[in-house]
Amino acid sequence: MEEIENEEGKIYNRREVELPLGYIEIFSRTGKIKYRVPVRQLGLRLGRAYDNDIILDDPYICPHHASFQWLNGSLVAEDLGSVNGIFPEGKKQKAERVQLASGDKLRVGRTVIRFCGADLPVAKTQLEPSALSPVRLFEHPLSLISIYIVMLAYAGLNFHLDTTVKFDGLKFAFGMIGVVAIVIIWSSVWAFVSRLIIHRWNFFIHCGIASLGLIAFSLFELSSSYICFAFGIDGFLPSFGIVGYPVLTALLIYHQLRYVSLASPSQLAKASLGVAVGVVCLFVVISHLEQKNFNYFPRYSVTLKSPKFKLVDSEKTGEFFALSKDFRKRVDHSALETK
Protein backbone atom coordinates (compact mmCIF):
# COMPACT_ATOMS: atom_id res chain seq x y z
CA MET A 1 0.00 0.00 0.00
CA GLU A 2 1.47 3.37 -1.03
CA GLU A 3 2.15 5.72 1.90
CA ILE A 4 2.31 9.54 2.18
CA GLU A 5 3.56 11.87 4.91
CA ASN A 6 1.69 14.97 6.15
CA GLU A 7 3.21 18.25 7.40
CA GLU A 8 3.53 16.91 10.97
CA GLY A 9 5.49 13.90 9.76
CA LYS A 10 2.71 11.42 10.45
CA ILE A 11 2.45 8.54 7.98
CA TYR A 12 -0.87 7.53 6.36
CA ASN A 13 -1.53 5.03 3.64
CA ARG A 14 -3.05 6.61 0.55
CA ARG A 15 -6.36 4.78 0.98
CA GLU A 16 -6.88 6.44 4.39
CA VAL A 17 -6.26 9.85 2.83
CA GLU A 18 -8.28 9.39 -0.35
CA LEU A 19 -11.39 7.86 1.25
CA PRO A 20 -13.37 10.56 3.11
CA LEU A 21 -14.00 10.02 6.81
CA GLY A 22 -17.19 12.01 6.50
CA TYR A 23 -18.70 15.10 4.91
CA ILE A 24 -19.36 18.69 5.87
CA GLU A 25 -22.81 19.68 4.60
CA ILE A 26 -23.50 23.32 3.75
CA PHE A 27 -27.12 24.40 4.25
CA SER A 28 -28.98 27.09 2.33
CA ARG A 29 -31.10 29.78 3.99
CA THR A 30 -34.17 27.60 3.42
CA GLY A 31 -32.64 24.65 5.28
CA LYS A 32 -31.77 22.54 2.24
CA ILE A 33 -28.33 21.06 1.64
CA LYS A 34 -26.50 23.09 -1.02
CA TYR A 35 -23.46 20.83 -1.32
CA ARG A 36 -21.16 18.48 0.61
CA VAL A 37 -17.40 18.67 1.14
CA PRO A 38 -15.50 15.44 1.96
CA VAL A 39 -13.48 15.41 5.21
CA ARG A 40 -10.09 13.66 5.09
CA GLN A 41 -7.25 13.09 7.52
CA LEU A 42 -5.31 16.17 6.41
CA GLY A 43 -7.97 18.68 7.51
CA LEU A 44 -9.84 21.58 5.90
CA ARG A 45 -10.01 25.36 6.11
CA LEU A 46 -13.19 27.43 5.70
CA GLY A 47 -13.63 31.07 4.68
CA ARG A 48 -14.37 33.52 1.87
CA ALA A 49 -10.84 33.57 0.43
CA TYR A 50 -10.18 31.50 -2.66
CA ASP A 51 -7.33 29.53 -1.09
CA ASN A 52 -9.72 27.74 1.31
CA ASP A 53 -10.97 24.19 0.99
CA ILE A 54 -14.53 25.35 1.74
CA ILE A 55 -15.40 28.71 0.17
CA LEU A 56 -18.59 30.34 1.40
CA ASP A 57 -20.21 33.42 -0.11
CA ASP A 58 -21.29 34.89 3.23
CA PRO A 59 -20.30 38.51 4.09
CA TYR A 60 -20.30 37.63 7.81
CA ILE A 61 -17.51 35.07 7.32
CA CYS A 62 -13.85 36.12 7.39
CA PRO A 63 -11.43 35.31 4.55
CA HIS A 64 -9.95 32.60 6.80
CA HIS A 65 -12.67 31.87 9.33
CA ALA A 66 -12.23 28.34 10.75
CA SER A 67 -10.33 25.12 10.28
CA PHE A 68 -11.31 21.47 10.68
CA GLN A 69 -8.85 18.85 11.89
CA TRP A 70 -9.27 15.14 12.46
CA LEU A 71 -7.92 14.55 15.99
CA ASN A 72 -8.21 11.43 18.16
CA GLY A 73 -10.96 9.93 16.04
CA SER A 74 -13.23 12.99 15.91
CA LEU A 75 -13.53 16.20 13.90
CA VAL A 76 -12.56 19.42 15.69
CA ALA A 77 -13.57 22.87 14.41
CA GLU A 78 -11.26 25.71 15.47
CA ASP A 79 -11.87 29.45 15.17
CA LEU A 80 -9.04 31.23 13.30
CA GLY A 81 -9.56 34.56 15.08
CA SER A 82 -12.63 35.45 13.04
CA VAL A 83 -14.76 38.54 13.68
CA ASN A 84 -18.05 36.73 14.23
CA GLY A 85 -16.71 33.45 15.60
CA ILE A 86 -18.20 29.97 15.48
CA PHE A 87 -21.30 28.79 17.37
CA PRO A 88 -22.18 25.20 18.27
CA GLU A 89 -25.77 24.17 17.59
CA GLY A 90 -28.20 25.68 20.10
CA LYS A 91 -25.53 27.85 21.78
CA LYS A 92 -25.45 31.65 21.92
CA GLN A 93 -21.82 31.91 23.04
CA LYS A 94 -18.84 31.81 20.70
CA ALA A 95 -16.47 28.90 20.98
CA GLU A 96 -12.78 28.80 20.10
CA ARG A 97 -12.83 25.07 19.54
CA VAL A 98 -15.75 22.65 19.02
CA GLN A 99 -15.56 18.88 18.88
CA LEU A 100 -18.10 17.64 16.36
CA ALA A 101 -19.77 14.26 16.58
CA SER A 102 -21.47 12.82 13.53
CA GLY A 103 -24.69 14.78 12.96
CA ASP A 104 -23.65 17.91 14.93
CA LYS A 105 -24.31 21.35 13.44
CA LEU A 106 -22.23 24.52 13.59
CA ARG A 107 -23.04 28.13 12.66
CA VAL A 108 -20.40 30.30 11.00
CA GLY A 109 -21.54 33.80 10.08
CA ARG A 110 -25.08 33.25 8.86
CA THR A 111 -24.35 29.84 7.37
CA VAL A 112 -25.23 26.54 9.05
CA ILE A 113 -23.02 23.53 8.42
CA ARG A 114 -23.24 19.94 9.66
CA PHE A 115 -20.68 17.19 10.01
CA CYS A 116 -21.79 13.72 8.94
CA GLY A 117 -19.46 10.79 9.54
CA ALA A 118 -19.08 8.15 6.87
CA ASP A 119 -20.79 5.67 9.20
CA LEU A 120 -23.83 7.90 9.84
CA PRO A 121 -26.96 5.84 9.03
CA VAL A 122 -29.24 7.29 6.38
CA ALA A 123 -33.03 7.20 6.27
CA LYS A 124 -34.75 4.12 4.91
CA THR A 125 -35.10 4.13 1.14
CA GLN A 126 -38.63 5.05 0.13
CA LEU A 127 -40.46 3.24 -2.62
CA GLU A 128 -41.06 5.58 -5.52
CA PRO A 129 -44.89 5.65 -5.74
CA SER A 130 -44.99 6.22 -9.47
CA ALA A 131 -43.30 2.83 -9.97
CA LEU A 132 -46.57 1.21 -8.89
CA SER A 133 -48.88 3.82 -10.37
CA PRO A 134 -51.15 2.85 -13.27
CA VAL A 135 -49.92 6.00 -15.00
CA ARG A 136 -46.61 4.21 -15.62
CA LEU A 137 -48.43 2.05 -18.13
CA PHE A 138 -49.00 5.12 -20.30
CA GLU A 139 -45.27 5.87 -20.59
CA HIS A 140 -44.93 3.19 -23.23
CA PRO A 141 -44.89 4.68 -26.76
CA LEU A 142 -47.65 2.37 -28.02
CA SER A 143 -49.84 3.29 -25.06
CA LEU A 144 -49.30 7.00 -25.70
CA ILE A 145 -50.16 6.62 -29.39
CA SER A 146 -53.34 4.75 -28.42
CA ILE A 147 -54.30 7.56 -26.02
CA TYR A 148 -53.78 10.19 -28.73
CA ILE A 149 -55.92 8.25 -31.21
CA VAL A 150 -58.72 7.71 -28.68
CA MET A 151 -58.65 11.40 -27.70
CA LEU A 152 -58.89 12.58 -31.32
CA ALA A 153 -61.62 10.05 -32.14
CA TYR A 154 -63.62 10.98 -29.06
CA ALA A 155 -63.23 14.72 -29.71
CA GLY A 156 -64.29 14.25 -33.32
CA LEU A 157 -67.35 12.19 -32.31
CA ASN A 158 -68.41 14.82 -29.76
CA PHE A 159 -68.01 17.57 -32.32
CA HIS A 160 -70.13 15.66 -34.81
CA LEU A 161 -72.89 14.80 -32.31
CA ASP A 162 -73.08 18.34 -30.94
CA THR A 163 -73.49 19.85 -34.42
CA THR A 164 -77.11 20.74 -35.25
CA VAL A 165 -76.43 21.93 -38.80
CA LYS A 166 -75.06 20.32 -41.94
CA PHE A 167 -71.59 18.86 -41.45
CA ASP A 168 -68.86 21.34 -42.40
CA GLY A 169 -65.51 19.67 -43.03
CA LEU A 170 -63.51 22.91 -42.71
CA LYS A 171 -65.16 23.82 -39.43
CA PHE A 172 -64.57 20.29 -38.17
CA ALA A 173 -60.88 20.48 -39.11
CA PHE A 174 -60.43 23.81 -37.32
CA GLY A 175 -62.18 22.39 -34.26
CA MET A 176 -59.83 19.41 -34.15
CA ILE A 177 -56.80 21.66 -34.66
CA GLY A 178 -58.00 23.72 -31.71
CA VAL A 179 -58.16 20.63 -29.48
CA VAL A 180 -54.67 19.54 -30.52
CA ALA A 181 -53.31 23.07 -29.98
CA ILE A 182 -54.72 23.15 -26.43
CA VAL A 183 -53.05 19.82 -25.60
CA ILE A 184 -49.71 20.90 -27.10
CA ILE A 185 -49.64 24.29 -25.35
CA TRP A 186 -50.66 22.82 -22.00
CA SER A 187 -48.10 20.00 -22.30
CA SER A 188 -45.34 22.35 -23.45
CA VAL A 189 -45.68 24.45 -20.30
CA TRP A 190 -45.43 21.37 -18.09
CA ALA A 191 -42.53 19.98 -20.13
CA PHE A 192 -40.63 23.26 -19.78
CA VAL A 193 -41.12 23.26 -16.00
CA SER A 194 -40.07 19.61 -15.90
CA ARG A 195 -36.89 20.43 -17.82
CA LEU A 196 -36.02 23.20 -15.36
CA ILE A 197 -36.63 21.14 -12.21
CA ILE A 198 -35.70 17.52 -12.97
CA HIS A 199 -33.88 18.08 -16.30
CA ARG A 200 -36.27 15.94 -18.33
CA TRP A 201 -38.76 17.10 -20.93
CA ASN A 202 -41.38 14.30 -20.66
CA PHE A 203 -43.33 16.19 -23.33
CA PHE A 204 -45.15 13.21 -24.82
CA ILE A 205 -46.03 11.89 -21.35
CA HIS A 206 -47.56 15.27 -20.47
CA CYS A 207 -49.48 15.14 -23.76
CA GLY A 208 -50.82 11.70 -22.81
CA ILE A 209 -51.95 12.91 -19.38
CA ALA A 210 -53.59 15.99 -20.92
CA SER A 211 -55.39 13.82 -23.48
CA LEU A 212 -56.70 11.52 -20.76
CA GLY A 213 -57.81 14.62 -18.85
CA LEU A 214 -59.84 15.88 -21.82
CA ILE A 215 -61.50 12.49 -22.19
CA ALA A 216 -62.26 12.36 -18.44
CA PHE A 217 -63.81 15.85 -18.45
CA SER A 218 -65.96 15.02 -21.47
CA LEU A 219 -67.12 11.70 -20.04
CA PHE A 220 -67.98 13.35 -16.73
CA GLU A 221 -70.03 16.02 -18.47
CA LEU A 222 -71.83 13.39 -20.56
CA SER A 223 -72.55 11.02 -17.67
CA SER A 224 -73.73 13.78 -15.30
CA SER A 225 -76.12 15.14 -17.96
CA TYR A 226 -77.60 11.66 -18.52
CA ILE A 227 -78.01 11.11 -14.77
CA CYS A 228 -79.83 14.43 -14.39
CA PHE A 229 -82.04 13.63 -17.38
CA ALA A 230 -82.80 10.09 -16.23
CA PHE A 231 -83.95 11.16 -12.75
CA GLY A 232 -85.40 14.52 -13.70
CA ILE A 233 -83.00 16.54 -11.58
CA ASP A 234 -81.75 19.10 -14.09
CA GLY A 235 -81.51 21.65 -11.29
CA PHE A 236 -78.63 19.65 -9.77
CA LEU A 237 -76.53 19.72 -12.95
CA PRO A 238 -74.50 22.79 -11.84
CA SER A 239 -73.89 21.11 -8.48
CA PHE A 240 -72.43 18.10 -10.26
CA GLY A 241 -69.95 20.42 -11.95
CA ILE A 242 -69.02 22.25 -8.75
CA VAL A 243 -68.08 18.94 -7.14
CA GLY A 244 -66.75 16.97 -10.10
CA TYR A 245 -64.66 19.53 -11.97
CA PRO A 246 -62.39 20.40 -9.01
CA VAL A 247 -61.75 16.69 -8.43
CA LEU A 248 -60.89 16.04 -12.09
CA THR A 249 -58.76 19.19 -12.26
CA ALA A 250 -56.88 18.15 -9.11
CA LEU A 251 -56.23 14.67 -10.54
CA LEU A 252 -54.98 16.15 -13.80
CA ILE A 253 -52.61 18.58 -12.07
CA TYR A 254 -51.46 15.90 -9.62
CA HIS A 255 -50.39 13.48 -12.36
CA GLN A 256 -48.69 16.30 -14.26
CA LEU A 257 -46.77 17.23 -11.09
CA ARG A 258 -45.65 13.63 -10.66
CA TYR A 259 -43.44 14.12 -13.72
CA VAL A 260 -42.30 17.61 -12.70
CA SER A 261 -41.54 17.54 -8.97
CA LEU A 262 -39.72 15.15 -6.65
CA ALA A 263 -41.93 16.14 -3.70
CA SER A 264 -43.89 13.51 -1.77
CA PRO A 265 -47.30 12.37 -3.08
CA SER A 266 -49.07 13.98 -0.11
CA GLN A 267 -47.49 17.36 -0.84
CA LEU A 268 -48.38 17.08 -4.53
CA ALA A 269 -51.96 16.12 -3.65
CA LYS A 270 -52.38 19.16 -1.37
CA ALA A 271 -50.91 21.51 -3.98
CA SER A 272 -53.07 20.02 -6.76
CA LEU A 273 -56.27 20.30 -4.74
CA GLY A 274 -55.51 23.88 -3.74
CA VAL A 275 -54.84 24.96 -7.32
CA ALA A 276 -57.92 23.10 -8.62
CA VAL A 277 -60.25 24.70 -6.07
CA GLY A 278 -58.80 28.14 -6.86
CA VAL A 279 -59.26 27.69 -10.62
CA VAL A 280 -62.84 26.42 -10.29
CA CYS A 281 -63.76 29.24 -7.89
CA LEU A 282 -62.42 31.72 -10.42
CA PHE A 283 -64.59 30.23 -13.17
CA VAL A 284 -67.63 30.25 -10.88
CA VAL A 285 -67.13 33.95 -10.13
CA ILE A 286 -66.70 34.78 -13.84
CA SER A 287 -69.83 32.77 -14.72
CA HIS A 288 -71.82 34.53 -11.99
CA LEU A 289 -70.75 37.95 -13.24
CA GLU A 290 -71.68 37.03 -16.81
CA GLN A 291 -75.15 35.87 -15.77
CA LYS A 292 -75.84 39.24 -14.12
CA ASN A 293 -75.51 40.94 -17.51
CA PHE A 294 -78.22 40.81 -20.20
CA ASN A 295 -77.62 38.03 -22.70
CA TYR A 296 -79.34 37.59 -26.07
CA PHE A 297 -78.73 33.86 -25.78
CA PRO A 298 -80.31 32.58 -22.54
CA ARG A 299 -78.69 29.59 -20.85
CA TYR A 300 -80.80 26.77 -19.48
CA SER A 301 -79.70 24.00 -17.13
CA VAL A 302 -81.56 21.26 -18.98
CA THR A 303 -80.50 18.14 -20.85
CA LEU A 304 -82.24 16.81 -23.95
CA LYS A 305 -81.85 13.08 -24.46
CA SER A 306 -83.81 10.21 -25.92
CA PRO A 307 -86.96 9.42 -23.87
CA LYS A 308 -85.84 5.82 -23.41
CA PHE A 309 -83.18 7.03 -20.96
CA LYS A 310 -85.86 8.53 -18.71
CA LEU A 311 -86.23 6.54 -15.48
CA VAL A 312 -88.88 8.65 -13.73
CA ASP A 313 -92.28 9.93 -14.82
CA SER A 314 -92.34 13.39 -16.30
CA GLU A 315 -94.75 15.71 -18.10
CA LYS A 316 -95.90 14.65 -21.52
CA THR A 317 -94.96 16.69 -24.56
CA GLY A 318 -98.52 17.98 -25.09
CA GLU A 319 -98.76 19.16 -21.49
CA PHE A 320 -95.40 20.90 -21.76
CA PHE A 321 -96.38 22.86 -24.87
CA ALA A 322 -99.77 23.74 -23.36
CA LEU A 323 -98.04 25.20 -20.33
CA SER A 324 -95.63 27.02 -22.62
CA LYS A 325 -98.49 28.65 -24.57
CA ASP A 326 -100.21 29.68 -21.37
CA PHE A 327 -96.99 31.18 -20.06
CA ARG A 328 -96.47 33.10 -23.31
CA LYS A 329 -99.99 34.55 -23.14
CA ARG A 330 -99.41 35.77 -19.62
CA VAL A 331 -96.09 37.34 -20.60
CA ASP A 332 -97.67 39.10 -23.61
CA HIS A 333 -100.56 40.35 -21.45
CA SER A 334 -98.13 41.67 -18.84
CA ALA A 335 -96.10 43.44 -21.59
CA LEU A 336 -99.23 45.17 -22.92
CA GLU A 337 -100.20 46.38 -19.45
CA THR A 338 -96.78 47.91 -18.85
CA LYS A 339 -97.14 49.96 -22.03
XYZ file of C-alpha atoms in Angstrom:
339
model
C 0.000 0.000 0.000
C 1.471 3.373 -1.026
C 2.147 5.719 1.903
C 2.308 9.538 2.185
C 3.562 11.872 4.911
C 1.695 14.968 6.152
C 3.213 18.245 7.403
C 3.530 16.906 10.972
C 5.491 13.900 9.760
C 2.707 11.420 10.445
C 2.455 8.540 7.981
C -0.866 7.527 6.357
C -1.531 5.034 3.644
C -3.055 6.605 0.548
C -6.358 4.785 0.985
C -6.875 6.436 4.391
C -6.260 9.848 2.827
C -8.280 9.392 -0.349
C -11.388 7.855 1.251
C -13.370 10.558 3.111
C -14.005 10.022 6.806
C -17.189 12.008 6.504
C -18.696 15.096 4.909
C -19.357 18.685 5.873
C -22.808 19.681 4.597
C -23.501 23.315 3.752
C -27.125 24.401 4.250
C -28.976 27.090 2.330
C -31.098 29.781 3.990
C -34.168 27.597 3.416
C -32.637 24.652 5.282
C -31.773 22.544 2.239
C -28.333 21.061 1.641
C -26.503 23.095 -1.018
C -23.456 20.834 -1.325
C -21.156 18.478 0.608
C -17.402 18.669 1.135
C -15.497 15.443 1.958
C -13.476 15.408 5.209
C -10.091 13.662 5.091
C -7.250 13.091 7.519
C -5.306 16.175 6.415
C -7.971 18.676 7.512
C -9.840 21.583 5.903
C -10.013 25.359 6.108
C -13.186 27.432 5.705
C -13.629 31.074 4.683
C -14.369 33.516 1.871
C -10.837 33.570 0.425
C -10.179 31.496 -2.658
C -7.334 29.529 -1.087
C -9.720 27.739 1.305
C -10.966 24.192 0.986
C -14.529 25.354 1.740
C -15.396 28.711 0.167
C -18.589 30.344 1.405
C -20.214 33.425 -0.111
C -21.292 34.888 3.232
C -20.297 38.507 4.092
C -20.296 37.634 7.809
C -17.515 35.073 7.324
C -13.849 36.121 7.392
C -11.430 35.312 4.549
C -9.954 32.599 6.799
C -12.668 31.871 9.332
C -12.230 28.340 10.750
C -10.327 25.117 10.280
C -11.306 21.472 10.678
C -8.846 18.847 11.890
C -9.273 15.143 12.455
C -7.917 14.546 15.993
C -8.208 11.431 18.163
C -10.956 9.927 16.039
C -13.234 12.993 15.906
C -13.529 16.200 13.903
C -12.556 19.418 15.686
C -13.567 22.872 14.413
C -11.264 25.707 15.469
C -11.869 29.453 15.172
C -9.041 31.225 13.295
C -9.559 34.557 15.078
C -12.628 35.449 13.043
C -14.760 38.541 13.676
C -18.050 36.726 14.232
C -16.712 33.451 15.604
C -18.203 29.969 15.478
C -21.295 28.791 17.373
C -22.183 25.204 18.270
C -25.772 24.173 17.588
C -28.202 25.683 20.100
C -25.531 27.848 21.780
C -25.450 31.652 21.924
C -21.824 31.914 23.040
C -18.845 31.809 20.699
C -16.465 28.900 20.982
C -12.781 28.798 20.097
C -12.835 25.073 19.538
C -15.746 22.652 19.017
C -15.563 18.885 18.884
C -18.097 17.640 16.359
C -19.769 14.263 16.580
C -21.466 12.822 13.531
C -24.691 14.782 12.956
C -23.654 17.913 14.927
C -24.307 21.351 13.442
C -22.235 24.519 13.595
C -23.040 28.127 12.663
C -20.405 30.295 11.002
C -21.540 33.805 10.080
C -25.081 33.254 8.862
C -24.348 29.842 7.369
C -25.226 26.545 9.054
C -23.015 23.530 8.423
C -23.236 19.941 9.665
C -20.680 17.187 10.008
C -21.787 13.720 8.936
C -19.460 10.792 9.538
C -19.077 8.150 6.871
C -20.788 5.673 9.201
C -23.831 7.899 9.844
C -26.965 5.837 9.032
C -29.244 7.288 6.381
C -33.025 7.201 6.272
C -34.748 4.122 4.910
C -35.103 4.132 1.142
C -38.632 5.047 0.134
C -40.457 3.236 -2.622
C -41.056 5.582 -5.519
C -44.890 5.649 -5.742
C -44.992 6.223 -9.473
C -43.301 2.834 -9.968
C -46.569 1.213 -8.888
C -48.880 3.817 -10.369
C -51.146 2.850 -13.273
C -49.923 6.004 -15.001
C -46.612 4.210 -15.619
C -48.435 2.054 -18.130
C -48.997 5.122 -20.304
C -45.266 5.865 -20.586
C -44.926 3.187 -23.231
C -44.891 4.681 -26.759
C -47.651 2.375 -28.018
C -49.842 3.292 -25.056
C -49.299 6.998 -25.700
C -50.156 6.623 -29.388
C -53.337 4.746 -28.417
C -54.295 7.557 -26.024
C -53.779 10.194 -28.734
C -55.919 8.247 -31.207
C -58.717 7.709 -28.679
C -58.653 11.395 -27.700
C -58.890 12.577 -31.318
C -61.620 10.049 -32.141
C -63.621 10.977 -29.059
C -63.226 14.719 -29.707
C -64.295 14.247 -33.324
C -67.350 12.190 -32.306
C -68.406 14.816 -29.758
C -68.007 17.573 -32.316
C -70.130 15.664 -34.814
C -72.886 14.802 -32.308
C -73.079 18.344 -30.943
C -73.491 19.855 -34.416
C -77.108 20.736 -35.249
C -76.426 21.930 -38.803
C -75.064 20.319 -41.935
C -71.591 18.857 -41.453
C -68.858 21.344 -42.399
C -65.510 19.673 -43.031
C -63.512 22.914 -42.714
C -65.156 23.824 -39.425
C -64.574 20.287 -38.171
C -60.882 20.483 -39.107
C -60.433 23.814 -37.318
C -62.184 22.387 -34.260
C -59.833 19.405 -34.146
C -56.803 21.659 -34.659
C -57.995 23.725 -31.712
C -58.164 20.630 -29.480
C -54.666 19.539 -30.523
C -53.311 23.068 -29.975
C -54.715 23.153 -26.428
C -53.048 19.824 -25.601
C -49.708 20.903 -27.104
C -49.643 24.294 -25.349
C -50.662 22.815 -21.995
C -48.099 20.004 -22.298
C -45.336 22.352 -23.454
C -45.681 24.446 -20.300
C -45.427 21.370 -18.088
C -42.534 19.981 -20.129
C -40.629 23.264 -19.784
C -41.120 23.262 -16.000
C -40.066 19.609 -15.900
C -36.891 20.431 -17.821
C -36.022 23.204 -15.364
C -36.627 21.144 -12.213
C -35.701 17.518 -12.969
C -33.880 18.081 -16.299
C -36.267 15.943 -18.330
C -38.762 17.101 -20.930
C -41.379 14.298 -20.665
C -43.335 16.191 -23.327
C -45.150 13.210 -24.822
C -46.028 11.893 -21.354
C -47.562 15.268 -20.474
C -49.478 15.139 -23.756
C -50.816 11.700 -22.811
C -51.946 12.915 -19.381
C -53.590 15.994 -20.920
C -55.386 13.822 -23.484
C -56.698 11.525 -20.763
C -57.811 14.617 -18.854
C -59.839 15.875 -21.825
C -61.503 12.490 -22.190
C -62.265 12.360 -18.444
C -63.807 15.847 -18.454
C -65.957 15.024 -21.473
C -67.119 11.696 -20.043
C -67.975 13.346 -16.731
C -70.026 16.022 -18.470
C -71.826 13.395 -20.561
C -72.547 11.025 -17.666
C -73.732 13.780 -15.300
C -76.116 15.136 -17.958
C -77.597 11.660 -18.521
C -78.013 11.109 -14.771
C -79.830 14.428 -14.386
C -82.038 13.629 -17.377
C -82.805 10.085 -16.230
C -83.950 11.157 -12.750
C -85.404 14.516 -13.704
C -83.000 16.542 -11.579
C -81.748 19.101 -14.087
C -81.508 21.655 -11.290
C -78.632 19.646 -9.774
C -76.534 19.720 -12.952
C -74.500 22.794 -11.844
C -73.889 21.109 -8.477
C -72.427 18.096 -10.256
C -69.955 20.417 -11.952
C -69.021 22.254 -8.751
C -68.079 18.936 -7.136
C -66.747 16.967 -10.097
C -64.664 19.526 -11.972
C -62.390 20.403 -9.006
C -61.749 16.690 -8.426
C -60.885 16.044 -12.085
C -58.755 19.191 -12.257
C -56.875 18.151 -9.110
C -56.235 14.672 -10.541
C -54.983 16.155 -13.800
C -52.607 18.581 -12.075
C -51.465 15.896 -9.618
C -50.386 13.483 -12.357
C -48.691 16.301 -14.260
C -46.768 17.232 -11.094
C -45.651 13.627 -10.662
C -43.440 14.121 -13.725
C -42.300 17.611 -12.705
C -41.538 17.542 -8.974
C -39.719 15.151 -6.654
C -41.934 16.136 -3.702
C -43.891 13.512 -1.767
C -47.296 12.375 -3.079
C -49.073 13.985 -0.106
C -47.488 17.363 -0.843
C -48.377 17.077 -4.529
C -51.959 16.123 -3.652
C -52.380 19.163 -1.374
C -50.909 21.511 -3.982
C -53.070 20.025 -6.757
C -56.271 20.295 -4.739
C -55.511 23.881 -3.741
C -54.841 24.958 -7.319
C -57.925 23.101 -8.615
C -60.251 24.702 -6.073
C -58.802 28.137 -6.862
C -59.257 27.691 -10.616
C -62.836 26.415 -10.290
C -63.765 29.242 -7.890
C -62.419 31.722 -10.423
C -64.591 30.234 -13.172
C -67.631 30.254 -10.882
C -67.130 33.949 -10.133
C -66.699 34.777 -13.835
C -69.827 32.770 -14.715
C -71.817 34.526 -11.992
C -70.752 37.953 -13.244
C -71.679 37.031 -16.814
C -75.147 35.874 -15.769
C -75.839 39.237 -14.120
C -75.513 40.937 -17.514
C -78.221 40.808 -20.199
C -77.621 38.027 -22.697
C -79.335 37.592 -26.074
C -78.730 33.861 -25.781
C -80.312 32.579 -22.541
C -78.690 29.594 -20.848
C -80.798 26.774 -19.481
C -79.698 23.999 -17.127
C -81.563 21.262 -18.982
C -80.500 18.144 -20.848
C -82.238 16.811 -23.950
C -81.850 13.083 -24.463
C -83.808 10.214 -25.918
C -86.959 9.420 -23.865
C -85.843 5.819 -23.415
C -83.178 7.026 -20.961
C -85.863 8.529 -18.710
C -86.227 6.535 -15.475
C -88.878 8.651 -13.732
C -92.276 9.930 -14.825
C -92.343 13.395 -16.299
C -94.748 15.708 -18.101
C -95.898 14.646 -21.524
C -94.961 16.688 -24.561
C -98.522 17.984 -25.094
C -98.760 19.164 -21.494
C -95.400 20.901 -21.761
C -96.381 22.861 -24.874
C -99.767 23.737 -23.362
C -98.041 25.203 -20.331
C -95.628 27.025 -22.619
C -98.488 28.646 -24.571
C -100.213 29.681 -21.367
C -96.986 31.175 -20.058
C -96.469 33.096 -23.314
C -99.987 34.554 -23.143
C -99.411 35.765 -19.617
C -96.087 37.341 -20.605
C -97.667 39.104 -23.611
C -100.563 40.352 -21.452
C -98.133 41.673 -18.845
C -96.097 43.444 -21.589
C -99.230 45.174 -22.922
C -100.202 46.376 -19.454
C -96.780 47.906 -18.851
C -97.142 49.958 -22.033
